[in-house]
PDB file of C-alpha atoms in Angstrom:
ATOM      1  CA  MET A 575      14.714 141.704  -0.713  1.00  0.00           C
ATOM      2  CA  ALA A 576      13.888 137.998  -0.585  1.00  0.00           C
ATOM      3  CA  LYS A 577      16.776 135.548  -0.607  1.00  0.00           C
ATOM      4  CA  ASP A 578      15.337 133.309  -3.312  1.00  0.00           C
ATOM      5  CA  THR A 579      18.324 132.680  -5.592  1.00  0.00           C
ATOM      6  CA  LEU A 580      20.952 129.936  -5.988  1.00  0.00           C
ATOM      7  CA  LEU A 581      24.181 131.149  -7.606  1.00  0.00           C
ATOM      8  CA  ILE A 582      26.591 128.868  -9.456  1.00  0.00           C
ATOM      9  CA  LEU A 583      29.929 130.060  -8.024  1.00  0.00           C
ATOM     10  CA  SER A 584      33.220 128.915  -9.526  1.00  0.00           C
ATOM     11  CA  GLY A 585      35.421 131.143  -7.383  1.00  0.00           C
ATOM     12  CA  GLY A 586      36.597 133.141 -10.394  1.00  0.00           C
ATOM     13  CA  LEU A 587      36.313 136.855 -11.062  1.00  0.00           C
ATOM     14  CA  ASP A 588      32.899 136.838 -12.746  1.00  0.00           C
ATOM     15  CA  SER A 589      30.848 134.696 -10.383  1.00  0.00           C
ATOM     16  CA  THR A 590      32.537 136.232  -7.329  1.00  0.00           C
ATOM     17  CA  THR A 591      31.550 139.697  -8.491  1.00  0.00           C
ATOM     18  CA  MET A 592      28.010 138.441  -9.000  1.00  0.00           C
ATOM     19  CA  LEU A 593      28.029 136.934  -5.493  1.00  0.00           C
ATOM     20  CA  HIS A 594      28.793 140.369  -4.037  1.00  0.00           C
ATOM     21  CA  GLU A 595      26.563 142.401  -6.352  1.00  0.00           C
ATOM     22  CA  PHE A 596      23.500 140.250  -5.706  1.00  0.00           C
ATOM     23  CA  SER A 597      24.274 139.074  -2.164  1.00  0.00           C
ATOM     24  CA  GLY A 598      20.977 140.496  -0.926  1.00  0.00           C
ATOM     25  CA  SER A 599      18.999 137.962  -2.972  1.00  0.00           C
ATOM     26  CA  ILE A 600      21.365 134.955  -2.885  1.00  0.00           C
ATOM     27  CA  ALA A 601      20.289 132.271  -0.421  1.00  0.00           C
ATOM     28  CA  ALA A 602      23.150 129.902  -1.268  1.00  0.00           C
ATOM     29  CA  ALA A 603      25.988 129.388  -3.732  1.00  0.00           C
ATOM     30  CA  LEU A 604      26.833 126.177  -5.550  1.00  0.00           C
ATOM     31  CA  ASN A 605      30.358 125.088  -6.456  1.00  0.00           C
ATOM     32  CA  PHE A 606      31.102 122.126  -8.706  1.00  0.00           C
ATOM     33  CA  SER A 607      34.250 120.001  -8.893  1.00  0.00           C
ATOM     34  CA  TYR A 608      34.460 118.110 -12.176  1.00  0.00           C
ATOM     35  CA  GLY A 609      38.119 117.142 -12.333  1.00  0.00           C
ATOM     36  CA  ALA A 610      39.530 120.270 -13.971  1.00  0.00           C
ATOM     37  CA  CYS A 611      43.027 121.405 -13.083  1.00  0.00           C
ATOM     38  CA  GLN A 612      41.750 124.587 -11.451  1.00  0.00           C
ATOM     39  CA  ASN A 613      38.854 123.178  -9.411  1.00  0.00           C
ATOM     40  CA  GLU A 614      40.633 122.856  -6.071  1.00  0.00           C
ATOM     41  CA  ARG A 615      41.989 126.414  -6.099  1.00  0.00           C
ATOM     42  CA  GLU A 616      38.632 127.760  -7.292  1.00  0.00           C
ATOM     43  CA  ALA A 617      36.800 125.987  -4.477  1.00  0.00           C
ATOM     44  CA  GLU A 618      39.139 127.482  -1.874  1.00  0.00           C
ATOM     45  CA  CYS A 619      38.282 130.950  -3.147  1.00  0.00           C
ATOM     46  CA  ALA A 620      34.557 130.196  -3.285  1.00  0.00           C
ATOM     47  CA  ARG A 621      34.670 129.115   0.362  1.00  0.00           C
ATOM     48  CA  TRP A 622      36.498 132.284   1.388  1.00  0.00           C
ATOM     49  CA  GLN A 623      34.122 134.587  -0.464  1.00  0.00           C
ATOM     50  CA  CYS A 624      30.987 132.890   0.886  1.00  0.00           C
ATOM     51  CA  ALA A 625      32.354 132.937   4.416  1.00  0.00           C
ATOM     52  CA  SER A 626      33.084 136.662   4.102  1.00  0.00           C
ATOM     53  CA  LEU A 627      29.438 137.318   3.202  1.00  0.00           C
ATOM     54  CA  GLY A 628      27.816 134.731   5.450  1.00  0.00           C
ATOM     55  CA  ILE A 629      26.337 132.857   2.462  1.00  0.00           C
ATOM     56  CA  GLU A 630      25.973 129.081   2.480  1.00  0.00           C
ATOM     57  CA  LEU A 631      28.203 127.234  -0.023  1.00  0.00           C
ATOM     58  CA  ILE A 632      27.121 123.846  -1.336  1.00  0.00           C
ATOM     59  CA  GLU A 633      29.846 121.756  -2.989  1.00  0.00           C
ATOM     60  CA  ILE A 634      29.006 119.005  -5.480  1.00  0.00           C
ATOM     61  CA  ASP A 635      31.395 116.449  -6.982  1.00  0.00           C
ATOM     62  CA  LEU A 636      30.958 115.690 -10.689  1.00  0.00           C
ATOM     63  CA  ALA A 637      33.923 113.339 -10.966  1.00  0.00           C
ATOM     64  CA  PHE A 638      32.257 111.348 -13.753  1.00  0.00           C
ATOM     65  CA  MET A 639      33.022 114.215 -16.138  1.00  0.00           C
ATOM     66  CA  LYS A 640      36.778 113.732 -15.812  1.00  0.00           C
ATOM     67  CA  ARG A 641      36.390 109.986 -16.386  1.00  0.00           C
ATOM     68  CA  HIS A 642      34.150 110.202 -19.439  1.00  0.00           C
ATOM     69  CA  PHE A 643      34.415 113.651 -21.070  1.00  0.00           C
ATOM     70  CA  GLU A 644      37.096 114.932 -23.440  1.00  0.00           C
ATOM     71  CA  SER A 645      38.644 118.340 -22.679  1.00  0.00           C
ATOM     72  CA  ALA A 646      42.145 119.732 -22.168  1.00  0.00           C
ATOM     73  CA  LEU A 647      40.922 121.059 -18.812  1.00  0.00           C
ATOM     74  CA  LEU A 648      40.338 117.495 -17.636  1.00  0.00           C
ATOM     75  CA  LYS A 649      43.822 116.252 -18.499  1.00  0.00           C
ATOM     76  CA  SER A 650      46.860 118.126 -17.197  1.00  0.00           C
ATOM     77  CA  ALA A 651      48.292 121.630 -17.029  1.00  0.00           C
ATOM     78  CA  ASP A 652      50.556 120.778 -19.950  1.00  0.00           C
ATOM     79  CA  ASP A 653      47.517 120.120 -22.142  1.00  0.00           C
ATOM     80  CA  VAL A 654      46.067 123.599 -21.561  1.00  0.00           C
ATOM     81  CA  PRO A 655      46.920 125.891 -24.504  1.00  0.00           C
ATOM     82  CA  GLU A 656      48.575 129.238 -23.916  1.00  0.00           C
ATOM     83  CA  GLY A 657      47.804 132.563 -25.570  1.00  0.00           C
ATOM     84  CA  SER A 658      44.717 134.729 -25.972  1.00  0.00           C
ATOM     85  CA  TYR A 659      41.223 133.418 -26.592  1.00  0.00           C
ATOM     86  CA  ALA A 660      40.693 132.256 -30.173  1.00  0.00           C
ATOM     87  CA  GLU A 661      38.642 129.411 -31.561  1.00  0.00           C
ATOM     88  CA  SER A 662      41.747 127.778 -32.988  1.00  0.00           C
ATOM     89  CA  ASN A 663      43.497 127.333 -29.646  1.00  0.00           C
ATOM     90  CA  MET A 664      40.669 127.382 -27.106  1.00  0.00           C
ATOM     91  CA  ALA A 665      38.170 124.860 -28.485  1.00  0.00           C
ATOM     92  CA  SER A 666      40.147 122.151 -26.705  1.00  0.00           C
ATOM     93  CA  THR A 667      39.249 123.726 -23.335  1.00  0.00           C
ATOM     94  CA  VAL A 668      35.511 123.262 -23.837  1.00  0.00           C
ATOM     95  CA  VAL A 669      34.039 120.790 -21.342  1.00  0.00           C
ATOM     96  CA  PRO A 670      31.047 119.473 -23.309  1.00  0.00           C
ATOM     97  CA  PHE A 671      27.716 120.858 -22.058  1.00  0.00           C
ATOM     98  CA  ARG A 672      29.260 121.735 -18.695  1.00  0.00           C
ATOM     99  CA  ASN A 673      26.909 124.631 -18.006  1.00  0.00           C
ATOM    100  CA  GLY A 674      23.892 122.585 -19.092  1.00  0.00           C
ATOM    101  CA  ILE A 675      24.756 119.860 -16.591  1.00  0.00           C
ATOM    102  CA  MET A 676      25.411 122.359 -13.801  1.00  0.00           C
ATOM    103  CA  LEU A 677      22.228 124.302 -14.478  1.00  0.00           C
ATOM    104  CA  ALA A 678      20.113 121.143 -14.457  1.00  0.00           C
ATOM    105  CA  ILE A 679      21.516 120.184 -11.047  1.00  0.00           C
ATOM    106  CA  ALA A 680      21.146 123.746  -9.779  1.00  0.00           C
ATOM    107  CA  ALA A 681      17.489 123.832 -10.842  1.00  0.00           C
ATOM    108  CA  GLY A 682      16.721 120.611  -8.979  1.00  0.00           C
ATOM    109  CA  LEU A 683      18.554 121.824  -5.901  1.00  0.00           C
ATOM    110  CA  ALA A 684      16.861 125.228  -6.016  1.00  0.00           C
ATOM    111  CA  GLU A 685      13.416 123.649  -6.182  1.00  0.00           C
ATOM    112  CA  SER A 686      14.321 121.242  -3.374  1.00  0.00           C
ATOM    113  CA  LYS A 687      15.351 124.195  -1.191  1.00  0.00           C
ATOM    114  CA  GLY A 688      12.239 126.214  -1.980  1.00  0.00           C
ATOM    115  CA  LEU A 689      14.113 128.808  -4.049  1.00  0.00           C
ATOM    116  CA  LYS A 690      12.789 130.546  -7.162  1.00  0.00           C
ATOM    117  CA  LYS A 691      15.857 131.445  -9.252  1.00  0.00           C
ATOM    118  CA  VAL A 692      19.182 130.088 -10.487  1.00  0.00           C
ATOM    119  CA  MET A 693      21.928 132.551 -11.411  1.00  0.00           C
ATOM    120  CA  MET A 694      24.968 132.025 -13.675  1.00  0.00           C
ATOM    121  CA  ALA A 695      27.900 134.326 -14.463  1.00  0.00           C
ATOM    122  CA  ASN A 696      28.600 133.901 -18.161  1.00  0.00           C
ATOM    123  CA  HIS A 697      29.627 137.136 -19.896  1.00  0.00           C
ATOM    124  CA  GLY A 698      29.900 138.634 -23.370  1.00  0.00           C
ATOM    125  CA  GLY A 699      33.493 137.536 -23.956  1.00  0.00           C
ATOM    126  CA  ASP A 700      32.593 133.858 -23.507  1.00  0.00           C
ATOM    127  CA  HIS A 701      30.286 133.648 -26.483  1.00  0.00           C
ATOM    128  CA  ALA A 702      32.693 133.042 -29.359  1.00  0.00           C
ATOM    129  CA  VAL A 703      34.355 129.934 -27.927  1.00  0.00           C
ATOM    130  CA  TYR A 704      31.898 128.412 -25.451  1.00  0.00           C
ATOM    131  CA  PRO A 705      28.486 127.416 -26.869  1.00  0.00           C
ATOM    132  CA  ASP A 706      26.973 126.913 -23.399  1.00  0.00           C
ATOM    133  CA  CYS A 707      27.585 130.581 -22.550  1.00  0.00           C
ATOM    134  CA  ARG A 708      25.827 132.132 -25.544  1.00  0.00           C
ATOM    135  CA  PRO A 709      22.560 134.101 -25.270  1.00  0.00           C
ATOM    136  CA  GLU A 710      20.621 131.495 -27.253  1.00  0.00           C
ATOM    137  CA  PHE A 711      21.768 128.779 -24.845  1.00  0.00           C
ATOM    138  CA  VAL A 712      20.796 130.870 -21.823  1.00  0.00           C
ATOM    139  CA  SER A 713      17.380 131.505 -23.334  1.00  0.00           C
ATOM    140  CA  ALA A 714      16.805 127.831 -24.164  1.00  0.00           C
ATOM    141  CA  MET A 715      17.954 126.613 -20.735  1.00  0.00           C
ATOM    142  CA  GLY A 716      15.827 129.255 -19.069  1.00  0.00           C
ATOM    143  CA  SER A 717      12.786 127.874 -20.874  1.00  0.00           C
ATOM    144  CA  ALA A 718      13.737 124.306 -19.925  1.00  0.00           C
ATOM    145  CA  LEU A 719      14.218 125.144 -16.239  1.00  0.00           C
ATOM    146  CA  LYS A 720      10.893 126.942 -16.082  1.00  0.00           C
ATOM    147  CA  ALA A 721       9.002 124.211 -17.942  1.00  0.00           C
ATOM    148  CA  GLY A 722      10.635 121.354 -16.060  1.00  0.00           C
ATOM    149  CA  THR A 723      10.023 122.453 -12.478  1.00  0.00           C
ATOM    150  CA  TYR A 724       6.819 122.862 -10.462  1.00  0.00           C
ATOM    151  CA  ALA A 725       8.267 126.083  -9.060  1.00  0.00           C
ATOM    152  CA  ASN A 726       8.921 127.423 -12.576  1.00  0.00           C
ATOM    153  CA  ILE A 727      12.551 128.067 -11.692  1.00  0.00           C
ATOM    154  CA  GLU A 728      13.851 131.206 -13.401  1.00  0.00           C
ATOM    155  CA  LEU A 729      17.362 131.391 -14.900  1.00  0.00           C
ATOM    156  CA  ILE A 730      19.091 134.736 -14.338  1.00  0.00           C
ATOM    157  CA  ALA A 731      22.255 135.646 -16.292  1.00  0.00           C
ATOM    158  CA  PRO A 732      22.757 139.403 -15.818  1.00  0.00           C
ATOM    159  CA  TYR A 733      26.306 139.535 -17.220  1.00  0.00           C
ATOM    160  CA  THR A 734      25.477 137.912 -20.577  1.00  0.00           C
ATOM    161  CA  GLY A 735      25.832 141.154 -22.534  1.00  0.00           C
ATOM    162  CA  ILE A 736      28.799 142.786 -20.789  1.00  0.00           C
ATOM    163  CA  SER A 737      32.580 142.310 -20.816  1.00  0.00           C
ATOM    164  CA  LYS A 738      34.917 141.011 -18.151  1.00  0.00           C
ATOM    165  CA  THR A 739      36.301 144.534 -17.791  1.00  0.00           C
ATOM    166  CA  ASP A 740      32.769 145.809 -17.093  1.00  0.00           C
ATOM    167  CA  ILE A 741      32.440 143.109 -14.430  1.00  0.00           C
ATOM    168  CA  ALA A 742      35.764 144.032 -12.820  1.00  0.00           C
ATOM    169  CA  ARG A 743      34.707 147.679 -12.704  1.00  0.00           C
ATOM    170  CA  ARG A 744      31.521 146.695 -10.903  1.00  0.00           C
ATOM    171  CA  GLY A 745      33.582 144.652  -8.476  1.00  0.00           C
ATOM    172  CA  LYS A 746      35.874 147.578  -7.786  1.00  0.00           C
ATOM    173  CA  GLU A 747      32.882 149.718  -6.860  1.00  0.00           C
ATOM    174  CA  LEU A 748      31.659 146.934  -4.571  1.00  0.00           C
ATOM    175  CA  GLY A 749      35.063 146.514  -2.929  1.00  0.00           C
ATOM    176  CA  VAL A 750      35.495 142.882  -3.998  1.00  0.00           C
ATOM    177  CA  ASP A 751      38.800 141.352  -2.858  1.00  0.00           C
ATOM    178  CA  TYR A 752      40.013 139.733  -6.082  1.00  0.00           C
ATOM    179  CA  SER A 753      43.103 138.307  -4.400  1.00  0.00           C
ATOM    180  CA  HIS A 754      40.686 135.607  -3.199  1.00  0.00           C
ATOM    181  CA  THR A 755      39.561 134.637  -6.702  1.00  0.00           C
ATOM    182  CA  TYR A 756      41.150 132.185  -9.100  1.00  0.00           C
ATOM    183  CA  SER A 757      40.916 131.855 -12.870  1.00  0.00           C
ATOM    184  CA  CYS A 758      43.988 129.975 -14.155  1.00  0.00           C
ATOM    185  CA  TYR A 759      43.246 126.916 -16.304  1.00  0.00           C
ATOM    186  CA  LYS A 760      46.571 125.328 -15.328  1.00  0.00           C
ATOM    187  CA  GLY A 761      45.604 125.078 -11.662  1.00  0.00           C
ATOM    188  CA  GLY A 762      48.927 126.056 -10.107  1.00  0.00           C
ATOM    189  CA  GLU A 763      49.451 127.784  -6.769  1.00  0.00           C
ATOM    190  CA  HIS A 764      49.613 131.130  -8.579  1.00  0.00           C
ATOM    191  CA  HIS A 765      48.114 132.353 -11.842  1.00  0.00           C
ATOM    192  CA  CYS A 766      50.408 131.312 -14.692  1.00  0.00           C
ATOM    193  CA  GLY A 767      49.775 134.517 -16.648  1.00  0.00           C
ATOM    194  CA  ARG A 768      50.034 132.664 -19.971  1.00  0.00           C
ATOM    195  CA  CYS A 769      46.766 130.791 -20.471  1.00  0.00           C
ATOM    196  CA  ALA A 770      43.837 132.635 -22.051  1.00  0.00           C
ATOM    197  CA  THR A 771      41.811 132.984 -18.878  1.00  0.00           C
ATOM    198  CA  CYS A 772      44.832 134.438 -17.046  1.00  0.00           C
ATOM    199  CA  ILE A 773      45.423 136.915 -19.862  1.00  0.00           C
ATOM    200  CA  GLU A 774      41.770 137.970 -19.950  1.00  0.00           C
ATOM    201  CA  ARG A 775      41.670 138.306 -16.159  1.00  0.00           C
ATOM    202  CA  ARG A 776      44.805 140.463 -16.107  1.00  0.00           C
ATOM    203  CA  GLN A 777      43.519 142.701 -18.895  1.00  0.00           C
ATOM    204  CA  ALA A 778      40.185 143.205 -17.114  1.00  0.00           C
ATOM    205  CA  LEU A 779      41.778 143.993 -13.767  1.00  0.00           C
ATOM    206  CA  ASP A 780      44.281 146.389 -15.343  1.00  0.00           C
ATOM    207  CA  ALA A 781      41.527 148.175 -17.277  1.00  0.00           C
ATOM    208  CA  ALA A 782      39.524 148.528 -14.065  1.00  0.00           C
ATOM    209  CA  GLY A 783      42.542 149.854 -12.173  1.00  0.00           C
ATOM    210  CA  ILE A 784      42.726 146.891  -9.803  1.00  0.00           C
ATOM    211  CA  SER A 785      46.060 145.536  -8.610  1.00  0.00           C
ATOM    212  CA  CYS A 786      46.172 141.958  -7.336  1.00  0.00           C
ATOM    213  CA  GLU A 787      47.638 138.499  -8.132  1.00  0.00           C
TER     214      GLU A 787
END
């Protein structure tokens, strides 16, 4: 299998599972820091996972987003709402067009490195709250990446139609070490267990029969 793919890797459960599931085709992973509370802890996990698989990790600083964009994730842990995902309490955590910005950079980098595909790890549970995770967004960005590059870069999003629990089950079969993943929006040393992404992570791991922090 040709290693022709660049994966956007946050260091969370979803993209880490994708890193392991598709490691045979991934030439490099790409981690972004954009000033969110969780970025530093996520990056540590991304480094560990890539090192464990011998995959190159490229880290890119998008500090301008924290300076100019409005989102609870770009303020402080106290600004991050607690409780399960719902439009009423999670809209504040949207970082405007975050995935669009990351995908545009990833496409340029992929073409520069002679790669053919960009991969992202959105999943079915993201769709209600985050517009840049929905199938119509993925389709539109896929068309833009292909039309806007000489290499006709292809966007791959294989988890778009499945749940986080489905992803965790795949990871269990692959033997993914989820203790070296991070998903808490508050960015503390340990998962807070109260923000929506912590709750969703815990539910997925429990449903998959996985025990870890």
